[in-house]
Short mmCIF file of C-alpha atoms in Angstrom, two decimals:
data_model
loop_
_atom_site.label_atom_id
_atom_site.label_comp_id
_atom_site.label_asym_id
_atom_site.label_seq_id
_atom_site.Cartn_x
_atom_site.Cartn_y
_atom_site.Cartn_z
CA MET A 1 -4.20 43.57 18.25
CA GLU A 2 -7.36 41.49 17.96
CA ILE A 3 -8.07 40.07 14.52
CA ASP A 4 -11.64 39.43 13.42
CA ARG A 5 -11.12 36.12 11.61
CA ARG A 6 -14.29 36.45 9.51
CA ALA A 7 -13.48 40.01 8.43
CA PHE A 8 -9.93 38.97 7.55
CA ILE A 9 -11.10 36.01 5.44
CA ALA A 10 -13.74 38.17 3.77
CA SER A 11 -11.08 40.79 2.91
CA LEU A 12 -9.21 38.06 1.01
CA GLY A 13 -12.26 37.10 -1.03
CA GLY A 14 -13.77 34.43 1.21
CA ALA A 15 -12.80 30.95 2.42
CA ALA A 16 -12.48 29.53 -1.10
CA ALA A 17 -9.91 32.16 -2.06
CA VAL A 18 -7.99 31.55 1.16
CA ASN A 19 -7.87 27.78 0.45
CA LEU A 20 -6.06 28.52 -2.81
CA MET A 21 -3.28 30.42 -1.02
CA ASP A 22 -0.08 28.77 0.18
CA HIS A 23 1.17 29.30 3.74
CA GLU A 24 3.57 32.08 2.77
CA ALA A 25 0.85 34.02 0.92
CA LYS A 26 -1.49 33.62 3.88
CA ALA A 27 1.19 34.90 6.29
CA GLU A 28 1.89 37.88 4.04
CA ALA A 29 -1.81 38.65 3.70
CA LEU A 30 -2.22 38.54 7.47
CA GLU A 31 0.75 40.86 7.99
CA HIS A 32 -0.63 43.28 5.39
CA TYR A 33 -4.09 43.15 6.99
CA MET A 34 -2.63 43.87 10.43
CA GLU A 35 -0.61 46.81 9.09
CA GLU A 36 -3.76 48.30 7.58
CA LYS A 37 -5.69 47.79 10.81
CA LEU A 38 -2.88 49.42 12.81
CA ASP A 39 -2.80 52.40 10.44
CA ALA A 40 -6.55 52.78 10.81
CA MET A 41 -6.28 52.59 14.62
CA VAL A 42 -3.53 55.21 14.72
CA ALA A 43 -5.50 57.46 12.35
CA ALA A 44 -8.56 57.14 14.58
CA GLN A 45 -6.52 58.30 17.58
CA GLN A 46 -5.27 61.42 15.80
CA PRO A 47 -7.23 64.53 16.56
CA GLU A 48 -9.41 65.64 13.67
CA LYS A 49 -7.77 68.25 11.44
CA PHE A 50 -10.12 71.20 11.26
CA PRO A 51 -10.12 73.61 8.30
CA THR A 52 -8.92 77.19 8.51
CA VAL A 53 -11.12 80.20 7.81
CA ALA A 54 -9.23 80.67 4.52
CA GLU A 55 -9.87 77.06 3.49
CA ILE A 56 -13.59 77.45 4.13
CA GLU A 57 -13.64 80.71 2.18
CA ALA A 58 -11.93 78.97 -0.72
CA GLN A 59 -14.98 76.67 -0.99
CA ILE A 60 -17.33 79.56 -1.90
CA GLU A 61 -16.59 79.36 -5.60
CA THR A 62 -17.00 75.59 -5.67
CA LYS A 63 -20.74 75.71 -4.92
CA ASN A 64 -23.79 76.97 -6.77
CA PHE A 65 -25.45 78.28 -3.63
CA ARG A 66 -24.35 80.40 -0.71
CA ARG A 67 -23.85 78.82 2.70
CA GLY A 68 -26.27 81.31 4.20
CA ALA A 69 -29.25 80.22 2.11
CA GLY A 70 -32.02 78.72 4.23
CA GLY A 71 -32.65 74.98 4.09
CA LEU A 72 -35.83 75.46 2.05
CA PHE A 73 -33.90 77.38 -0.62
CA ALA A 74 -30.71 75.45 -1.19
CA SER A 75 -29.65 71.85 -1.11
CA GLY A 76 -26.21 70.38 -1.12
CA ARG A 77 -27.80 67.03 -2.02
CA GLY A 78 -29.50 66.89 -5.41
CA ASN A 79 -32.60 68.65 -6.65
CA MET A 80 -35.35 70.22 -4.60
CA GLN A 81 -38.56 68.34 -3.84
CA LYS A 82 -42.08 69.74 -4.26
CA LEU A 83 -43.38 70.88 -0.88
CA PRO A 84 -46.79 69.85 0.46
CA PRO A 85 -49.29 72.74 0.44
CA MET A 86 -49.95 74.60 3.66
CA PRO A 87 -53.45 74.84 5.13
CA ALA A 88 -55.32 78.13 4.67
CA LYS A 89 -54.74 79.16 8.28
CA PRO A 90 -51.45 77.53 9.22
CA THR A 91 -50.44 76.97 12.82
CA LEU A 92 -47.01 76.55 14.35
CA LYS A 93 -47.56 72.78 14.35
CA ASP A 94 -48.33 72.91 10.61
CA PHE A 95 -45.01 74.65 10.01
CA PHE A 96 -43.22 72.02 12.07
CA GLU A 97 -44.84 69.22 10.08
CA LEU A 98 -44.71 70.77 6.59
CA ARG A 99 -41.78 73.20 6.50
CA PHE A 100 -39.37 72.65 9.43
CA ASN A 101 -39.68 68.88 9.19
CA PRO A 102 -37.89 66.80 10.46
CA ALA A 103 -36.81 69.48 12.98
CA ASN A 104 -35.01 66.77 14.90
CA HIS A 105 -32.40 69.05 16.39
CA VAL A 106 -34.83 71.57 17.89
CA LEU A 107 -37.12 68.81 19.16
CA GLN A 108 -34.17 67.07 20.83
CA SER A 109 -33.06 70.33 22.34
CA ALA A 110 -36.51 71.09 23.77
CA THR A 111 -36.91 67.49 24.99
CA ARG A 112 -33.70 67.83 26.96
CA ALA A 113 -34.82 71.19 28.40
CA MET A 114 -38.06 69.60 29.52
CA LYS A 115 -36.39 66.52 31.01
CA THR A 116 -33.90 68.60 32.96
CA GLY A 117 -36.64 70.74 34.47
CA MET A 118 -35.99 74.03 32.67
CA SER A 119 -38.65 76.75 32.55
CA GLU A 120 -41.39 76.71 29.92
CA GLU A 121 -39.97 79.93 28.38
CA VAL A 122 -36.59 78.24 27.92
CA THR A 123 -38.16 75.01 26.66
CA LEU A 124 -40.15 76.99 24.10
CA ALA A 125 -37.01 78.89 23.05
CA CYS A 126 -35.19 75.57 22.59
CA LEU A 127 -38.08 74.30 20.46
CA LEU A 128 -37.93 77.37 18.20
CA HIS A 129 -34.28 78.44 18.35
CA ASP A 130 -33.11 77.14 14.94
CA CYS A 131 -36.40 76.96 12.98
CA VAL A 132 -35.47 80.05 11.02
CA LEU A 133 -32.58 78.14 9.44
CA SER A 134 -35.19 76.95 6.94
CA LEU A 135 -35.39 80.58 5.81
CA ILE A 136 -31.91 81.99 6.32
CA LYS A 137 -28.73 81.08 8.17
CA PRO A 138 -26.52 84.13 8.86
CA ASP A 139 -27.51 85.91 12.08
CA HIS A 140 -30.11 83.23 12.70
CA GLY A 141 -30.52 84.29 16.32
CA TRP A 142 -31.72 87.75 15.33
CA TRP A 143 -33.82 86.49 12.39
CA GLY A 144 -35.34 83.75 14.53
CA ALA A 145 -36.26 86.13 17.35
CA GLN A 146 -37.85 88.49 14.82
CA LEU A 147 -39.86 85.66 13.28
CA PHE A 148 -41.33 84.54 16.61
CA GLU A 149 -41.35 87.78 18.61
CA PRO A 150 -45.00 88.77 17.93
CA TYR A 151 -46.20 85.43 19.29
CA ILE A 152 -44.01 84.35 22.22
CA PRO A 153 -42.93 85.59 25.69
CA GLU A 154 -40.23 88.27 25.71
CA LYS A 155 -37.84 85.96 27.58
CA SER A 156 -38.16 83.25 24.92
CA ALA A 157 -37.47 85.76 22.13
CA PHE A 158 -34.47 87.06 24.08
CA ALA A 159 -33.16 83.51 24.44
CA ILE A 160 -33.57 82.82 20.72
CA ARG A 161 -31.93 86.11 19.67
CA TYR A 162 -28.86 85.72 21.88
CA HIS A 163 -28.18 81.99 21.83
CA GLN A 164 -26.36 82.69 18.57
CA THR A 165 -23.86 84.92 20.41
CA LEU A 166 -23.37 82.69 23.43
CA ARG A 167 -22.70 79.64 21.22
CA PHE A 168 -19.23 81.12 20.63
CA TYR A 169 -18.28 81.40 24.31
CA ALA A 170 -17.71 78.48 26.67
CA ASP A 171 -19.23 78.65 30.14
CA ASP A 172 -17.84 76.13 32.55
CA ASP A 173 -20.33 76.90 35.31
CA ALA A 174 -23.32 76.42 33.03
CA GLY A 175 -21.89 73.28 31.41
CA TYR A 176 -21.34 74.74 27.96
CA GLU A 177 -18.28 73.68 25.95
CA TYR A 178 -17.22 75.25 22.66
CA PRO A 179 -18.24 72.53 20.18
CA ASP A 180 -15.82 71.03 17.67
CA GLN A 181 -18.50 71.43 14.98
CA TYR A 182 -17.77 75.17 15.13
CA TYR A 183 -14.11 74.51 14.30
CA ARG A 184 -15.46 72.49 11.37
CA ILE A 185 -17.98 75.01 10.04
CA PHE A 186 -16.28 78.34 10.86
CA GLY A 187 -12.60 77.26 10.86
CA HIS A 188 -10.35 76.55 13.83
CA ASP A 189 -8.81 80.05 13.64
CA TYR A 190 -12.17 81.84 13.52
CA THR A 191 -12.81 84.75 15.86
CA PRO A 192 -16.33 86.11 16.20
CA PRO A 193 -16.89 89.56 14.66
CA ALA A 194 -16.90 92.71 16.81
CA TYR A 195 -20.70 92.94 17.06
CA ILE A 196 -20.85 89.43 18.50
CA GLU A 197 -18.14 90.27 21.06
CA GLN A 198 -19.99 93.45 22.04
CA THR A 199 -23.23 91.52 22.38
CA TYR A 200 -21.45 88.94 24.55
CA LYS A 201 -20.16 91.70 26.86
CA MET A 202 -23.70 93.06 27.17
CA LEU A 203 -25.14 89.60 27.87
CA LYS A 204 -22.63 88.73 30.59
CA ASN A 205 -24.14 91.39 32.82
CA HIS A 206 -27.74 90.92 31.74
CA LYS A 207 -30.31 89.62 34.24
CA TRP A 208 -31.58 87.20 31.58
CA TYR A 209 -28.14 85.82 30.72
CA MET A 210 -29.14 82.28 31.65
CA GLU A 211 -32.07 82.12 29.22
CA PRO A 212 -29.98 82.12 26.03
CA ARG A 213 -27.20 80.27 27.86
CA LEU A 214 -29.53 77.36 28.62
CA VAL A 215 -30.54 77.26 24.96
CA THR A 216 -26.86 76.81 24.07
CA VAL A 217 -26.42 74.09 26.70
CA ASN A 218 -29.29 72.06 25.25
CA ASP A 219 -28.18 72.88 21.72
CA LEU A 220 -24.87 71.14 22.35
CA TYR A 221 -26.52 67.85 23.29
CA ALA A 222 -29.14 67.74 20.54
CA PHE A 223 -27.28 66.12 17.67
CA ASP A 224 -28.16 62.48 18.30
CA PRO A 225 -29.04 60.67 15.07
CA ASN A 226 -30.82 57.93 17.02
CA ALA A 227 -33.00 60.08 19.25
CA LYS A 228 -36.75 59.59 18.90
CA VAL A 229 -38.57 62.88 19.33
CA SER A 230 -41.86 64.45 18.33
CA PHE A 231 -43.81 67.71 18.60
CA GLU A 232 -46.56 66.21 20.79
CA PRO A 233 -44.89 66.65 24.22
CA PHE A 234 -44.73 70.40 23.57
CA GLU A 235 -48.31 71.00 22.53
CA ASP A 236 -49.28 72.18 26.02
CA ILE A 237 -46.36 74.60 26.29
CA VAL A 238 -47.08 75.92 22.79
CA GLY A 239 -50.75 76.24 23.71
CA ARG A 240 -49.88 78.26 26.82
CA HIS A 241 -47.17 80.50 25.38
CA PHE A 242 -47.53 80.75 21.59
CA LYS A 243 -50.19 83.27 20.53
CA GLN A 244 -51.52 81.49 17.47
CA PRO A 245 -53.23 84.11 15.24
CA LYS A 246 -56.75 83.15 14.22
CA GLU A 247 -56.01 84.23 10.61
CA GLY A 248 -53.11 81.79 10.44
CA LEU A 249 -49.37 82.50 10.55
CA GLY A 250 -48.55 84.76 7.63
CA PHE A 251 -51.96 86.38 7.37
CA ASP A 252 -52.27 88.32 10.62
CA ASN A 253 -50.41 91.50 9.59
CA SER A 254 -47.81 91.00 12.28
CA PRO A 255 -44.32 92.49 11.72
CA SER A 256 -43.08 89.03 10.71
CA ALA A 257 -46.10 87.83 8.71
CA HIS A 258 -44.15 88.15 5.45
CA MET A 259 -41.46 85.81 6.81
CA TRP A 260 -44.08 83.14 7.50
CA ARG A 261 -45.51 83.59 3.99
CA THR A 262 -42.03 83.16 2.52
CA LEU A 263 -41.63 79.95 4.51
CA SER A 264 -45.04 78.81 3.26
CA ARG A 265 -44.26 79.50 -0.39
CA PRO A 266 -40.51 79.38 -0.98
CA ASP A 267 -41.01 78.63 -4.69
CA GLN A 268 -42.60 82.03 -5.39
CA PRO A 269 -40.35 83.81 -7.93
CA LEU A 270 -41.09 87.29 -6.57
CA MET B 1 -2.98 32.46 69.93
CA VAL B 2 -5.47 31.07 67.40
CA LYS B 3 -7.92 33.72 68.54
CA ASN B 4 -5.32 36.48 67.94
CA VAL B 5 -4.54 35.15 64.44
CA LEU B 6 -8.23 34.99 63.57
CA CYS B 7 -8.69 38.48 64.94
CA GLY B 8 -5.77 39.73 62.82
CA VAL B 9 -7.18 38.06 59.71
CA ALA B 10 -10.55 39.65 60.40
CA VAL B 11 -8.99 43.12 60.75
CA ILE B 12 -7.02 42.68 57.49
CA ALA B 13 -10.17 41.51 55.74
CA LEU B 14 -12.07 44.48 57.12
CA LEU B 15 -9.37 46.95 56.01
CA ALA B 16 -9.24 45.34 52.57
CA GLY B 17 -12.99 45.70 52.38
CA VAL B 18 -12.81 49.40 53.24
CA ALA B 19 -10.08 49.98 50.63
CA ALA B 20 -12.02 48.04 48.01
CA GLY B 21 -15.13 49.97 48.95
CA GLN B 22 -13.61 53.14 47.51
CA SER B 23 -13.75 51.78 44.00
CA ALA B 24 -16.68 49.40 44.53
CA GLY B 25 -20.24 50.63 44.18
CA LYS B 26 -21.71 53.01 46.67
CA PRO B 27 -24.89 55.00 46.41
CA ALA B 28 -24.71 58.39 44.70
CA MET B 29 -28.25 58.80 45.96
CA PRO B 30 -30.77 56.34 47.40
CA GLY B 31 -31.22 53.46 44.97
CA LEU B 32 -28.47 54.59 42.57
CA ASP B 33 -25.20 52.73 42.98
CA ALA B 34 -22.07 54.20 41.36
CA THR B 35 -18.61 52.72 40.76
CA VAL B 36 -15.73 54.62 39.21
CA THR B 37 -14.24 52.21 36.68
CA LYS B 38 -11.71 54.23 34.73
CA VAL B 39 -9.83 57.53 34.57
CA GLU B 40 -8.25 58.49 31.25
CA ARG B 41 -6.76 61.59 29.62
CA ALA B 42 -7.60 62.81 26.13
CA ALA B 43 -7.40 65.83 23.84
CA THR B 44 -11.05 65.54 22.82
CA ALA B 45 -14.20 64.50 24.60
CA SER B 46 -17.53 63.24 23.39
CA LEU B 47 -20.36 65.36 24.80
CA ARG B 48 -23.08 63.00 25.94
CA ASP B 49 -25.63 63.02 28.67
CA CYS B 50 -25.84 60.35 31.34
CA PRO B 51 -27.15 57.75 30.56
CA PRO B 52 -25.52 58.38 27.19
CA GLY B 53 -27.22 58.52 23.81
CA SER B 54 -25.38 58.92 20.51
CA ASN B 55 -24.83 62.68 20.46
CA THR B 56 -22.19 63.47 17.85
CA VAL B 57 -20.76 66.70 19.24
CA ASN B 58 -17.26 66.73 20.72
CA ALA B 59 -15.22 69.28 22.61
CA THR B 60 -11.53 69.89 22.00
CA THR B 61 -8.88 71.06 24.43
CA ARG B 62 -6.80 74.22 24.10
CA PRO B 63 -3.00 74.18 24.49
CA GLY B 64 -1.97 73.30 28.04
CA GLU B 65 -5.26 71.56 28.80
CA GLN B 66 -6.54 68.03 28.65
CA PHE B 67 -9.77 66.27 29.38
CA ALA B 68 -9.82 63.99 32.40
CA LEU B 69 -12.37 61.36 31.40
CA VAL B 70 -13.91 59.70 34.44
CA THR B 71 -16.01 56.64 33.67
CA VAL B 72 -18.64 55.60 36.19
CA ALA B 73 -20.82 52.48 36.14
CA PHE B 74 -24.31 52.94 37.59
CA LYS B 75 -26.86 50.44 38.86
CA VAL B 76 -30.43 51.53 39.48
CA ALA B 77 -32.36 49.72 42.22
CA SER B 78 -36.13 49.45 42.28
CA SER B 79 -36.13 51.83 45.25
CA PHE B 80 -34.66 54.64 43.13
CA GLN B 81 -36.89 57.72 42.90
CA PRO B 82 -36.15 59.74 39.74
CA ALA B 83 -35.18 63.32 40.53
CA GLN B 84 -33.16 66.13 39.00
CA MET B 85 -29.48 65.50 39.74
CA LYS B 86 -26.64 68.00 39.84
CA ARG B 87 -23.78 67.68 37.38
CA PRO B 88 -20.84 65.75 38.87
CA SER B 89 -17.59 67.56 39.72
CA ILE B 90 -14.04 66.55 40.54
CA THR B 91 -11.40 67.96 42.82
CA ASP B 92 -7.65 67.91 42.33
CA ALA B 93 -4.94 67.31 44.91
CA ALA B 94 -5.22 70.97 45.99
CA ASP B 95 -9.00 70.65 46.32
CA LYS B 96 -9.66 72.85 43.28
CA LYS B 97 -13.04 72.00 41.79
CA TYR B 98 -13.68 71.26 38.10
CA ASN B 99 -17.08 70.95 36.44
CA THR B 100 -18.21 68.73 33.62
CA ALA B 101 -20.59 69.70 30.86
CA ALA B 102 -22.31 66.30 31.06
CA THR B 103 -25.66 66.20 32.80
CA PHE B 104 -27.85 63.46 34.21
CA VAL B 105 -30.95 63.13 32.04
CA ASP B 106 -33.61 60.47 32.54
CA VAL B 107 -31.70 58.49 35.16
CA GLY B 108 -33.65 55.32 35.85
CA LYS B 109 -34.80 54.67 32.30
CA VAL B 110 -32.38 51.74 32.15
CA PRO B 111 -31.30 49.57 35.10
CA GLU B 112 -27.55 49.66 34.38
CA PHE B 113 -25.45 52.12 32.44
CA SER B 114 -22.00 53.59 32.22
CA CYS B 115 -21.13 57.25 31.67
CA THR B 116 -17.87 58.99 30.85
CA PHE B 117 -17.72 62.49 32.32
CA PRO B 118 -15.23 64.84 30.69
CA PHE B 119 -13.50 67.43 32.90
CA ARG B 120 -11.35 70.11 31.30
CA VAL B 121 -8.22 70.37 33.48
CA PRO B 122 -4.70 71.79 33.13
CA GLU B 123 -2.33 69.15 31.71
CA GLY B 124 -0.98 66.79 34.37
CA THR B 125 -3.54 67.72 37.06
CA LYS B 126 -3.61 65.03 39.75
CA LEU B 127 -7.18 64.08 40.53
CA LYS B 128 -8.36 63.42 44.04
CA ALA B 129 -12.08 62.76 44.10
CA LEU B 130 -15.30 62.69 42.12
CA GLN B 131 -18.46 64.13 43.63
CA ILE B 132 -21.91 62.95 42.59
CA GLU B 133 -24.63 64.59 44.63
CA SER B 134 -23.45 64.20 48.25
CA ALA B 135 -21.26 61.12 47.60
CA SER B 136 -17.52 61.30 47.06
CA TYR B 137 -15.43 58.72 45.18
CA ASP B 138 -11.69 58.41 45.49
CA LEU B 139 -9.84 58.83 42.19
CA THR B 140 -6.23 58.70 43.36
CA SER B 141 -5.83 54.95 42.84
CA LEU B 142 -7.27 55.05 39.31
CA ASP B 143 -5.56 58.24 38.12
CA SER B 144 -2.08 57.43 36.88
CA LYS B 145 -1.22 61.01 35.70
#
């Protein structure tokens, strides 16, 4: 085992403290330090212990919000902040900057889709696939598709709707592994509900299977805390494929206009 | 006699060079040199692209499986032309192919990098070779399992 001399001396209170110790005390301190280091190394090699479904369910009554509440409506970290006002005729970019911000995960996902040469429909789906989590979390694939459907290509909406289902099923050929974060957030003994299994069976034989599958592949690799991403590289794709309403999102009477208004004004009491 | 000895030495040196060449760098594609540096086994694998960033997602094996983690060092020459690259694969002793989830993204952005490719295999699978594009790299000498 390698010992970092500086870290060891610091753990004893610095060089002055070490000078006050006799040889026996120093030897004992070193042995103790090495035991602690060894324990830490062994612990690091142990596979992470994931919670069970029952353990996750037991957490419900320990929180003052439901896990399914959208990011704009609940915070596990302190009080809410006032949101900046939206422009009168908000665009998708405005929502990215003022409501979905920082949107790091979706921007990383779309960046990867673009860099690996995926289609513009898939890249757009990657850019939008989790935006609805600001509004609501359960069934986010279906909610997300509904939010964007009036404005984007059918293939992109299909990819957004069904990435939620395919996230639960590994696909070796496509390069999709079941992520350990799902063991963490759903429980290691979780099995998807029947409607998800039925949807998966439908998707396996669908001609557009790869569209949502590619969203899941990029999804998996888009949790890098150090990645530098921005909306700018996607402005052309958004310009080509996102039908921005001239009245602004929320005010165009589309089937999802109310969802955009709710995202705009999440502090409205009714 | 001296000529024969020299000839023998030259042949040995040549053979040694060929053997070493299997683990030493060879081009995966023009201008991209690859050397397999390590083969390990693990129950979990970090899912990162190649060259790697700091993605935090891992994959975990199921009972009876393990990840074969194949680490490859890459060197990018100035002649390298960036292009989409296929995901690497490995073959076992029976020539069964296994895929990795890791993908090449932005190869050429840094001149040297190292990537660990995870392959989900049945426990104890003996590995034979790694394929990157059309190049093949022997794994038998590095794989102790």
